[in-house]
Amino acid sequence: MAQNDTVKLIGYWSSPFALRARVALHLKSVKYEYLDEPDVIKSKSELLIKSNPIHKKIPVLIHGDVSICESLNIVQYVDEAWSSDPSILPSQPYDRAYARFWAQYVDDKCFESLNAAVGAKDEEGRMVAAGKLMVCLGILEETFQKSSKGLVFFGGENIGYLDIACGTLLGPISVIEVFSGVKFLQEETTPGLIKWAERFKTHEAVKPYMASVDEYVAFAKQKFSIQ
Amino acid sequence: MAQNDTVKLIGYWSSPFALRARVALHLKSVKYEYLDEPDVIKSKSELLIKSNPIHKKIPVLIHGDVSICESLNIVQYVDEAWSSDPSILPSQPYDRAYARFWAQYVDDKCFESLNAAVGAKDEEGRMVAAGKLMVCLGILEETFQKSSKGLVFFGGENIGYLDIACGTLLGPISVIEVFSGVKFLQEETTPGLIKWAERFKTHEAVKPYMASVDEYVAFAKQKFSIQ
């Protein structure tokens, strides 16, 4: 275990994965030093390379003498290392397994479609990826309707693990919507997710750390050298 | 939660991912009905499609009225739903995060190289993938040396989460070794993993469920239509 209690988070202001760690730390009222990677697109700091030698990616949580990598892993660690309320993962084993399953679905299937849409080399490739993303969001809508039980978050009344996992999609989707002119979250197909997204973005544990659509778009233009 | 306590596992005899679930259930002394998918290569049972409608893959654990999918998710569920000793995940938050990180490394990086080696279309592609797999195993060797602390398993004295995650590699590696003639686990480069693999395969919670190298090879020949 950590031999001292200093907490640092290496992130990047527009990273939807760093957002996960920041929301978790906020929910648990953990005081930490936030270290923004100065230029994560072009170079990596020595601290990042030392703290995450395998993937060299943000976010990294540094707790005393140990480093924890991978955003969902960090969220689970924060929930377990600061075990006072509120709980981020549900308390019942099946609810925990359900949340973990869908969080993995977001990282695997949803981001696969998102990345395919961004990286597509032609219009046809973009359309295929966009269609797959629509299907993924339709499936998440069903999941939301089922798991929220008419309440406001995936876990019910309070923001939790699956909300934090899904919240990562909102920035990238808003960017793709601007560039493609396609609305991925629509009242007809994803009414629950639209309401959930507004609640998530304006939650006090999320709002301070989430960039605006304009900021995400400006970042994407810089990252992909778009005029 | 489950409204009754019947436990069923849908698997396939040669699946290294179903092995994870079987080892976890054995460690916890859970009585369950094992349902072998009759012909997972060509078709899927109605029960599998109903129990895992998103991925339609084995393994699926059915506990009373609920289904749990994805092998590592099942292992964590088993550890939490049957919370008596032995624990499968470590007790300390950092040790748990460490085990989860490396388990994800196995599923992402190691299996990416394994699948690339199997799916390579030419000799050059196979050599590149084989090289990447060697690098992954070298990194796992370092992890084993560090985390086992001179003891016999990744978690120390007892078989645990990271052993179960890594154990999934042994069947596929033995098949690739036979087909390629290359030894991936070598005394010079992975001495710790070689000893660990022997201990893992002969552990009483693993041995009954692990196919022999000959059986794995015969299965691979059938799956990939190799004469």
Short mmCIF file of C-alpha atoms in Angstrom, two decimals:
data_model
loop_
_atom_site.label_atom_id
_atom_site.label_comp_id
_atom_site.label_asym_id
_atom_site.label_seq_id
_atom_site.Cartn_x
_atom_site.Cartn_y
_atom_site.Cartn_z
CA MET A 1 0.00 0.00 0.00
CA ALA A 2 0.93 3.62 -0.34
CA GLN A 3 3.44 4.67 2.31
CA ASN A 4 2.27 8.25 2.27
CA ASP A 5 -0.99 9.82 1.35
CA THR A 6 -0.07 12.35 -1.31
CA VAL A 7 -2.29 11.99 -4.34
CA LYS A 8 -1.46 13.23 -7.83
CA LEU A 9 -3.29 12.73 -11.10
CA ILE A 10 -1.58 13.03 -14.45
CA GLY A 11 -4.17 13.98 -17.06
CA TYR A 12 -4.89 16.19 -20.01
CA TRP A 13 -7.60 18.83 -19.98
CA SER A 14 -9.58 17.44 -22.91
CA SER A 15 -9.09 13.73 -22.22
CA PRO A 16 -12.40 11.93 -21.69
CA PHE A 17 -10.49 9.15 -19.91
CA ALA A 18 -8.82 11.52 -17.45
CA LEU A 19 -12.34 12.85 -16.79
CA ARG A 20 -13.24 9.45 -15.31
CA ALA A 21 -10.49 9.71 -12.71
CA ARG A 22 -11.35 13.32 -11.86
CA VAL A 23 -15.04 12.57 -11.34
CA ALA A 24 -14.20 9.60 -9.09
CA LEU A 25 -11.77 11.66 -6.98
CA HIS A 26 -14.33 14.48 -6.71
CA LEU A 27 -17.09 12.09 -5.61
CA LYS A 28 -14.83 10.77 -2.84
CA SER A 29 -13.70 14.31 -1.84
CA VAL A 30 -10.05 13.31 -2.32
CA LYS A 31 -7.62 16.24 -2.31
CA TYR A 32 -5.05 15.82 -5.06
CA GLU A 33 -2.59 17.66 -7.20
CA TYR A 34 -3.62 17.72 -10.83
CA LEU A 35 -0.73 17.55 -13.29
CA ASP A 36 -1.75 18.46 -16.81
CA GLU A 37 0.52 16.89 -19.42
CA PRO A 38 1.82 19.99 -21.18
CA ASP A 39 1.61 18.67 -24.72
CA VAL A 40 0.30 15.11 -24.75
CA ILE A 41 -0.15 15.10 -28.53
CA LYS A 42 3.52 15.62 -29.32
CA SER A 43 5.50 14.47 -26.28
CA LYS A 44 5.21 12.76 -22.90
CA SER A 45 6.65 13.92 -19.61
CA GLU A 46 9.31 11.91 -17.80
CA LEU A 47 6.88 11.47 -14.91
CA LEU A 48 4.25 9.94 -17.22
CA ILE A 49 6.74 7.54 -18.79
CA LYS A 50 8.05 6.54 -15.36
CA SER A 51 4.57 6.14 -13.87
CA ASN A 52 3.03 4.21 -16.77
CA PRO A 53 5.98 2.51 -18.50
CA ILE A 54 3.79 -0.09 -20.23
CA HIS A 55 1.27 2.12 -22.02
CA LYS A 56 2.72 5.64 -21.46
CA LYS A 57 -0.82 6.98 -21.46
CA ILE A 58 -2.83 9.29 -19.25
CA PRO A 59 -4.56 9.16 -16.85
CA VAL A 60 -2.23 7.91 -14.11
CA LEU A 61 -3.08 8.18 -10.43
CA ILE A 62 -0.04 8.44 -8.16
CA HIS A 63 -0.90 7.55 -4.56
CA GLY A 64 2.10 7.86 -2.32
CA ASP A 65 4.70 5.54 -3.82
CA VAL A 66 2.45 3.62 -6.23
CA SER A 67 0.95 4.37 -9.62
CA ILE A 68 -2.39 3.14 -10.90
CA CYS A 69 -3.07 3.15 -14.65
CA GLU A 70 -6.06 2.63 -16.95
CA SER A 71 -9.05 4.86 -16.30
CA LEU A 72 -11.63 2.26 -15.19
CA ASN A 73 -9.01 0.62 -13.02
CA ILE A 74 -8.34 4.00 -11.39
CA VAL A 75 -12.06 4.51 -10.73
CA GLN A 76 -12.31 1.11 -9.02
CA TYR A 77 -9.13 1.81 -7.04
CA VAL A 78 -10.47 5.17 -5.84
CA ASP A 79 -13.71 3.46 -4.77
CA GLU A 80 -11.79 0.83 -2.80
CA ALA A 81 -8.97 2.95 -1.36
CA TRP A 82 -11.38 5.65 -0.10
CA SER A 83 -14.14 3.35 0.99
CA SER A 84 -16.35 5.93 2.72
CA ASP A 85 -19.61 6.95 1.04
CA PRO A 86 -20.62 7.55 -1.64
CA SER A 87 -19.90 4.20 -3.24
CA ILE A 88 -19.08 4.43 -6.94
CA LEU A 89 -19.70 0.78 -7.73
CA PRO A 90 -23.01 -0.74 -6.60
CA SER A 91 -22.98 -2.84 -3.45
CA GLN A 92 -24.55 -6.06 -4.76
CA PRO A 93 -22.37 -8.53 -6.70
CA TYR A 94 -24.75 -8.82 -9.66
CA ASP A 95 -25.16 -5.04 -9.95
CA ARG A 96 -21.37 -4.69 -9.87
CA ALA A 97 -20.95 -7.31 -12.59
CA TYR A 98 -23.67 -5.58 -14.65
CA ALA A 99 -21.91 -2.21 -14.35
CA ARG A 100 -18.52 -3.72 -15.23
CA PHE A 101 -19.96 -5.53 -18.25
CA TRP A 102 -21.45 -2.37 -19.72
CA ALA A 103 -18.40 -0.26 -18.92
CA GLN A 104 -16.35 -2.75 -20.91
CA TYR A 105 -18.93 -2.55 -23.71
CA VAL A 106 -18.36 1.22 -23.83
CA ASP A 107 -14.59 0.81 -24.04
CA ASP A 108 -14.68 -2.02 -26.55
CA LYS A 109 -17.67 -1.63 -28.86
CA CYS A 110 -18.56 2.06 -28.57
CA PHE A 111 -14.98 3.32 -28.81
CA GLU A 112 -14.24 0.87 -31.63
CA SER A 113 -17.01 2.56 -33.67
CA LEU A 114 -15.96 6.05 -32.58
CA ASN A 115 -12.34 5.43 -33.52
CA ALA A 116 -13.38 3.84 -36.82
CA ALA A 117 -15.50 6.92 -37.64
CA VAL A 118 -12.62 9.28 -36.82
CA GLY A 119 -10.03 7.20 -38.67
CA ALA A 120 -12.16 6.33 -41.74
CA LYS A 121 -10.38 7.00 -45.01
CA ASP A 122 -13.48 7.62 -47.10
CA GLU A 123 -17.14 8.50 -46.86
CA GLU A 124 -18.26 4.88 -47.06
CA GLY A 125 -16.04 3.91 -44.12
CA ARG A 126 -17.37 6.84 -42.11
CA MET A 127 -20.98 5.85 -42.83
CA VAL A 128 -20.40 2.23 -41.80
CA ALA A 129 -18.72 3.30 -38.55
CA ALA A 130 -21.43 5.88 -37.86
CA GLY A 131 -24.07 3.19 -38.33
CA LYS A 132 -22.30 0.91 -35.87
CA LEU A 133 -22.05 3.74 -33.35
CA MET A 134 -25.80 4.38 -33.72
CA VAL A 135 -26.45 0.69 -32.97
CA CYS A 136 -24.19 0.84 -29.89
CA LEU A 137 -25.99 3.93 -28.58
CA GLY A 138 -29.36 2.27 -29.17
CA ILE A 139 -28.19 -0.66 -27.07
CA LEU A 140 -26.96 1.72 -24.34
CA GLU A 141 -30.36 3.45 -24.42
CA GLU A 142 -32.05 0.10 -23.67
CA THR A 143 -29.53 -0.48 -20.89
CA PHE A 144 -30.24 2.94 -19.42
CA GLN A 145 -34.02 2.41 -19.52
CA LYS A 146 -33.60 -0.94 -17.80
CA SER A 147 -30.99 -0.07 -15.17
CA SER A 148 -32.03 3.46 -14.19
CA LYS A 149 -35.53 2.22 -13.24
CA GLY A 150 -37.08 5.58 -14.16
CA LEU A 151 -34.54 7.48 -12.11
CA VAL A 152 -31.84 9.83 -13.34
CA PHE A 153 -28.59 7.86 -13.59
CA PHE A 154 -27.58 4.41 -14.80
CA GLY A 155 -27.27 3.30 -11.21
CA GLY A 156 -30.56 4.95 -10.14
CA GLU A 157 -30.54 8.08 -7.99
CA ASN A 158 -26.81 8.64 -7.77
CA ILE A 159 -24.02 8.95 -10.29
CA GLY A 160 -21.88 5.80 -10.32
CA TYR A 161 -19.41 3.59 -12.15
CA LEU A 162 -21.43 3.09 -15.33
CA ASP A 163 -22.29 6.79 -15.58
CA ILE A 164 -18.59 7.60 -15.30
CA ALA A 165 -17.77 5.01 -17.98
CA CYS A 166 -20.47 6.25 -20.39
CA GLY A 167 -19.71 9.93 -19.72
CA THR A 168 -16.45 9.42 -21.61
CA LEU A 169 -18.45 9.11 -24.83
CA LEU A 170 -20.02 12.57 -24.65
CA GLY A 171 -17.01 14.69 -25.66
CA PRO A 172 -15.99 12.54 -28.64
CA ILE A 173 -19.62 12.24 -29.82
CA SER A 174 -20.09 16.02 -29.71
CA VAL A 175 -16.98 16.44 -31.88
CA ILE A 176 -18.12 13.85 -34.43
CA GLU A 177 -21.56 15.48 -34.54
CA VAL A 178 -19.98 18.84 -35.42
CA PHE A 179 -17.70 17.41 -38.12
CA SER A 180 -20.24 15.03 -39.68
CA GLY A 181 -23.42 17.06 -39.26
CA VAL A 182 -25.08 13.86 -37.99
CA LYS A 183 -26.91 13.86 -34.63
CA PHE A 184 -26.03 10.66 -32.79
CA LEU A 185 -28.09 11.35 -29.70
CA GLN A 186 -31.62 11.94 -30.98
CA GLU A 187 -34.91 12.42 -29.15
CA GLU A 188 -36.53 9.67 -31.27
CA THR A 189 -33.90 6.97 -30.71
CA THR A 190 -32.12 7.83 -27.45
CA PRO A 191 -34.50 9.96 -25.34
CA GLY A 192 -33.19 8.54 -22.07
CA LEU A 193 -29.55 9.09 -22.96
CA ILE A 194 -30.24 12.71 -23.98
CA LYS A 195 -31.72 13.52 -20.58
CA TRP A 196 -29.01 11.50 -18.83
CA ALA A 197 -26.26 13.37 -20.74
CA GLU A 198 -27.58 16.74 -19.57
CA ARG A 199 -27.74 15.55 -15.97
CA PHE A 200 -24.27 14.03 -16.19
CA LYS A 201 -22.60 17.10 -17.73
CA THR A 202 -24.13 19.46 -15.17
CA HIS A 203 -23.45 17.23 -12.13
CA GLU A 204 -21.24 19.01 -9.62
CA ALA A 205 -18.64 16.20 -9.78
CA VAL A 206 -18.40 16.46 -13.57
CA LYS A 207 -18.99 20.09 -14.62
CA PRO A 208 -15.64 21.53 -13.46
CA TYR A 209 -13.68 18.98 -15.51
CA MET A 210 -15.63 18.69 -18.74
CA ALA A 211 -14.61 20.84 -21.67
CA SER A 212 -17.23 22.63 -23.80
CA VAL A 213 -18.11 21.37 -27.28
CA ASP A 214 -16.19 24.32 -28.79
CA GLU A 215 -13.10 23.41 -26.77
CA TYR A 216 -13.33 19.73 -27.80
CA VAL A 217 -13.73 20.74 -31.46
CA ALA A 218 -10.75 23.14 -31.28
CA PHE A 219 -8.66 20.36 -29.71
CA ALA A 220 -9.70 17.84 -32.40
CA LYS A 221 -8.78 20.34 -35.14
CA GLN A 222 -5.34 20.75 -33.60
CA LYS A 223 -4.87 17.01 -33.04
CA PHE A 224 -5.85 16.02 -36.56
CA SER A 225 -4.39 19.18 -38.20
CA ILE A 226 -7.77 20.25 -39.56
CA GLN A 227 -8.07 23.86 -40.79
CA MET B 1 -29.74 -10.56 -6.88
CA ALA B 2 -30.42 -14.09 -7.88
CA GLN B 3 -33.79 -15.28 -6.61
CA ASN B 4 -32.65 -18.86 -6.45
CA ASP B 5 -29.28 -20.42 -6.03
CA THR B 6 -28.94 -22.69 -9.03
CA VAL B 7 -25.68 -22.15 -10.83
CA LYS B 8 -24.97 -23.09 -14.44
CA LEU B 9 -21.96 -22.41 -16.60
CA ILE B 10 -22.10 -22.39 -20.38
CA GLY B 11 -18.65 -23.17 -21.74
CA TYR B 12 -16.72 -25.16 -24.27
CA TRP B 13 -14.22 -27.85 -23.33
CA SER B 14 -11.21 -26.26 -25.04
CA SER B 15 -12.03 -22.61 -24.34
CA PRO B 16 -9.27 -20.91 -22.33
CA PHE B 17 -11.80 -18.26 -21.31
CA ALA B 18 -14.29 -20.79 -19.96
CA LEU B 19 -11.34 -22.22 -18.00
CA ARG B 20 -11.19 -18.97 -16.02
CA ALA B 21 -14.77 -19.37 -14.83
CA ARG B 22 -14.29 -23.06 -13.97
CA VAL B 23 -11.17 -22.40 -11.91
CA ALA B 24 -12.92 -19.60 -10.00
CA LEU B 25 -15.97 -21.78 -9.26
CA HIS B 26 -13.72 -24.65 -8.15
CA LEU B 27 -11.70 -22.39 -5.83
CA LYS B 28 -14.93 -21.28 -4.16
CA SER B 29 -16.32 -24.84 -4.00
CA VAL B 30 -19.45 -23.76 -5.87
CA LYS B 31 -21.62 -26.62 -7.10
CA TYR B 32 -22.80 -25.95 -10.64
CA GLU B 33 -24.11 -27.59 -13.74
CA TYR B 34 -21.67 -27.39 -16.61
CA LEU B 35 -23.28 -26.97 -20.02
CA ASP B 36 -20.88 -27.64 -22.87
CA GLU B 37 -21.88 -25.81 -26.05
CA PRO B 38 -22.29 -28.73 -28.43
CA ASP B 39 -20.66 -27.14 -31.46
CA VAL B 40 -19.50 -23.61 -30.64
CA ILE B 41 -17.52 -23.32 -33.87
CA LYS B 42 -20.52 -23.70 -36.15
CA SER B 43 -23.59 -22.76 -34.14
CA LYS B 44 -24.76 -21.35 -30.83
CA SER B 45 -27.42 -22.73 -28.53
CA GLU B 46 -30.62 -20.82 -27.84
CA LEU B 47 -29.63 -20.65 -24.19
CA LEU B 48 -26.30 -19.00 -25.06
CA ILE B 49 -27.94 -16.42 -27.33
CA LYS B 50 -30.57 -15.66 -24.70
CA SER B 51 -28.04 -15.46 -21.88
CA ASN B 52 -25.46 -13.34 -23.71
CA PRO B 53 -27.46 -11.46 -26.36
CA ILE B 54 -24.80 -8.78 -26.83
CA HIS B 55 -21.72 -10.89 -27.58
CA LYS B 56 -23.22 -14.39 -27.94
CA LYS B 57 -19.99 -15.82 -26.56
CA ILE B 58 -19.03 -18.31 -23.90
CA PRO B 59 -18.46 -18.40 -20.99
CA VAL B 60 -21.74 -17.34 -19.41
CA LEU B 61 -22.50 -17.91 -15.74
CA ILE B 62 -26.19 -18.28 -14.96
CA HIS B 63 -26.92 -17.71 -11.27
CA GLY B 64 -30.58 -18.10 -10.50
CA ASP B 65 -32.34 -15.62 -12.77
CA VAL B 66 -29.34 -13.59 -13.86
CA SER B 67 -26.56 -14.09 -16.38
CA ILE B 68 -23.01 -12.83 -16.06
CA CYS B 69 -20.82 -12.56 -19.17
CA GLU B 70 -17.16 -11.92 -19.97
CA SER B 71 -14.67 -14.23 -18.31
CA LEU B 72 -12.84 -11.78 -16.02
CA ASN B 73 -16.15 -10.26 -15.02
CA ILE B 74 -17.38 -13.75 -14.09
CA VAL B 75 -14.26 -14.38 -11.97
CA GLN B 76 -14.81 -11.13 -10.06
CA TYR B 77 -18.51 -11.92 -9.65
CA VAL B 78 -17.73 -15.38 -8.27
CA ASP B 79 -15.26 -13.82 -5.81
CA GLU B 80 -17.87 -11.31 -4.62
CA ALA B 81 -21.00 -13.48 -4.66
CA TRP B 82 -19.29 -16.32 -2.73
CA SER B 83 -17.28 -14.14 -0.41
CA SER B 84 -15.95 -16.89 1.88
CA ASP B 85 -12.26 -17.83 1.65
CA PRO B 86 -10.21 -18.25 -0.42
CA SER B 87 -10.25 -14.76 -1.90
CA ILE B 88 -9.47 -14.71 -5.60
CA LEU B 89 -8.64 -11.02 -5.79
CA PRO B 90 -6.12 -9.65 -3.27
CA SER B 91 -7.50 -7.79 -0.26
CA GLN B 92 -5.57 -4.51 -0.55
CA PRO B 93 -6.79 -1.86 -3.02
CA TYR B 94 -3.40 -1.38 -4.69
CA ASP B 95 -2.84 -5.13 -5.08
CA ARG B 96 -6.31 -5.42 -6.62
CA ALA B 97 -5.59 -2.58 -9.06
CA TYR B 98 -2.25 -4.21 -9.92
CA ALA B 99 -3.92 -7.56 -10.64
CA ARG B 100 -6.66 -5.93 -12.72
CA PHE B 101 -4.12 -3.92 -14.72
CA TRP B 102 -2.10 -6.99 -15.68
CA ALA B 103 -5.18 -9.09 -16.38
CA GLN B 104 -6.26 -6.40 -18.85
CA TYR B 105 -2.74 -6.45 -20.32
CA VAL B 106 -3.15 -10.18 -20.97
CA ASP B 107 -6.50 -9.70 -22.69
CA ASP B 108 -5.42 -6.67 -24.72
CA LYS B 109 -1.74 -6.92 -25.60
CA CYS B 110 -0.97 -10.65 -25.25
CA PHE B 111 -4.10 -11.82 -27.05
CA GLU B 112 -3.65 -9.13 -29.72
CA SER B 113 -0.25 -10.70 -30.56
CA LEU B 114 -1.61 -14.25 -30.27
CA ASN B 115 -4.52 -13.51 -32.59
CA ALA B 116 -2.22 -11.69 -35.02
CA ALA B 117 0.09 -14.71 -35.10
CA VAL B 118 -2.82 -17.07 -35.75
CA GLY B 119 -4.44 -14.80 -38.36
CA ALA B 120 -1.25 -13.73 -40.17
CA LYS B 121 -1.50 -14.10 -43.93
CA ASP B 122 2.19 -14.61 -44.61
CA GLU B 123 5.45 -15.58 -42.94
CA GLU B 124 6.48 -11.96 -42.36
CA GLY B 125 3.22 -11.19 -40.54
CA ARG B 126 3.65 -14.31 -38.41
CA MET B 127 7.21 -13.34 -37.49
CA VAL B 128 6.19 -9.80 -36.49
CA ALA B 129 3.32 -11.10 -34.34
CA ALA B 130 5.56 -13.77 -32.80
CA GLY B 131 8.12 -11.09 -31.92
CA LYS B 132 5.44 -8.99 -30.23
CA LEU B 133 4.23 -12.01 -28.28
CA MET B 134 7.79 -12.67 -27.10
CA VAL B 135 8.00 -9.07 -25.86
CA CYS B 136 4.66 -9.43 -24.02
CA LEU B 137 5.82 -12.63 -22.33
CA GLY B 138 9.09 -10.98 -21.34
CA ILE B 139 7.10 -8.21 -19.68
CA LEU B 140 4.89 -10.78 -17.92
CA GLU B 141 8.05 -12.54 -16.70
CA GLU B 142 9.21 -9.30 -15.05
CA THR B 143 5.75 -8.89 -13.54
CA PHE B 144 5.86 -12.43 -12.18
CA GLN B 145 9.31 -11.95 -10.67
CA LYS B 146 8.16 -8.74 -9.01
CA SER B 147 4.73 -9.76 -7.79
CA SER B 148 5.32 -13.38 -6.74
CA LYS B 149 8.07 -12.27 -4.32
CA GLY B 150 9.92 -15.55 -4.78
CA LEU B 151 6.78 -17.59 -4.13
CA VAL B 152 4.89 -19.80 -6.52
CA PHE B 153 2.00 -17.77 -7.95
CA PHE B 154 1.52 -14.22 -9.21
CA GLY B 155 -0.26 -13.38 -5.99
CA GLY B 156 2.33 -15.16 -3.79
CA GLU B 157 1.45 -18.44 -2.09
CA ASN B 158 -2.02 -18.97 -3.49
CA ILE B 159 -3.51 -19.03 -6.96
CA GLY B 160 -5.49 -15.85 -7.62
CA TYR B 161 -6.99 -13.46 -10.13
CA LEU B 162 -3.85 -12.74 -12.14
CA ASP B 163 -2.92 -16.44 -12.30
CA ILE B 164 -6.38 -17.20 -13.64
CA ALA B 165 -6.05 -14.39 -16.21
CA CYS B 166 -2.59 -15.49 -17.37
CA GLY B 167 -3.49 -19.18 -17.37
CA THR B 168 -5.67 -18.48 -20.39
CA LEU B 169 -2.52 -17.97 -22.46
CA LEU B 170 -1.11 -21.45 -21.91
CA GLY B 171 -3.40 -23.43 -24.24
CA PRO B 172 -3.10 -21.03 -27.20
CA ILE B 173 0.68 -20.71 -26.73
CA SER B 174 1.12 -24.49 -26.71
CA VAL B 175 -0.80 -24.68 -30.02
CA ILE B 176 1.26 -21.92 -31.65
CA GLU B 177 4.45 -23.59 -30.45
CA VAL B 178 3.45 -26.85 -32.16
CA PHE B 179 2.46 -25.18 -35.44
CA SER B 180 5.37 -22.72 -35.62
CA GLY B 181 8.13 -24.82 -34.07
CA VAL B 182 9.06 -21.76 -31.98
CA LYS B 183 9.33 -22.05 -28.19
CA PHE B 184 7.72 -18.99 -26.65
CA LEU B 185 8.31 -19.98 -23.04
CA GLN B 186 12.07 -20.52 -22.77
CA GLU B 187 14.32 -21.17 -19.80
CA GLU B 188 16.61 -18.30 -20.84
CA THR B 189 13.94 -15.63 -21.21
CA THR B 190 10.97 -16.71 -19.06
CA PRO B 191 12.29 -19.04 -16.32
CA GLY B 192 9.73 -17.84 -13.79
CA LEU B 193 6.80 -18.27 -16.16
CA ILE B 194 7.91 -21.82 -17.08
CA LYS B 195 7.86 -22.90 -13.44
CA TRP B 196 4.64 -20.98 -12.83
CA ALA B 197 2.96 -22.66 -15.84
CA GLU B 198 3.74 -26.13 -14.48
CA ARG B 199 2.36 -25.22 -11.05
CA PHE B 200 -0.73 -23.64 -12.59
CA LYS B 201 -1.55 -26.56 -14.90
CA THR B 202 -1.20 -29.12 -12.14
CA HIS B 203 -3.12 -27.14 -9.49
CA GLU B 204 -6.15 -29.06 -8.27
CA ALA B 205 -8.49 -26.20 -9.29
CA VAL B 206 -7.10 -26.17 -12.85
CA LYS B 207 -6.09 -29.72 -13.82
CA PRO B 208 -9.59 -31.18 -14.27
CA TYR B 209 -10.57 -28.45 -16.74
CA MET B 210 -7.47 -27.95 -18.84
CA ALA B 211 -7.12 -29.83 -22.09
CA SER B 212 -3.85 -31.50 -23.09
CA VAL B 213 -1.60 -29.97 -25.76
CA ASP B 214 -2.68 -32.74 -28.16
CA GLU B 215 -6.34 -31.95 -27.56
CA TYR B 216 -5.75 -28.23 -28.10
CA VAL B 217 -3.86 -28.95 -31.32
CA ALA B 218 -6.61 -31.26 -32.59
CA PHE B 219 -9.20 -28.58 -31.82
CA ALA B 220 -7.18 -25.89 -33.62
CA LYS B 221 -6.83 -28.14 -36.69
CA GLN B 222 -10.60 -28.60 -36.74
CA LYS B 223 -11.33 -24.89 -36.14
CA PHE B 224 -8.97 -23.63 -38.83
CA SER B 225 -9.59 -26.60 -41.17
CA ILE B 226 -5.92 -27.66 -41.09
CA GLN B 227 -5.10 -31.15 -42.40
#
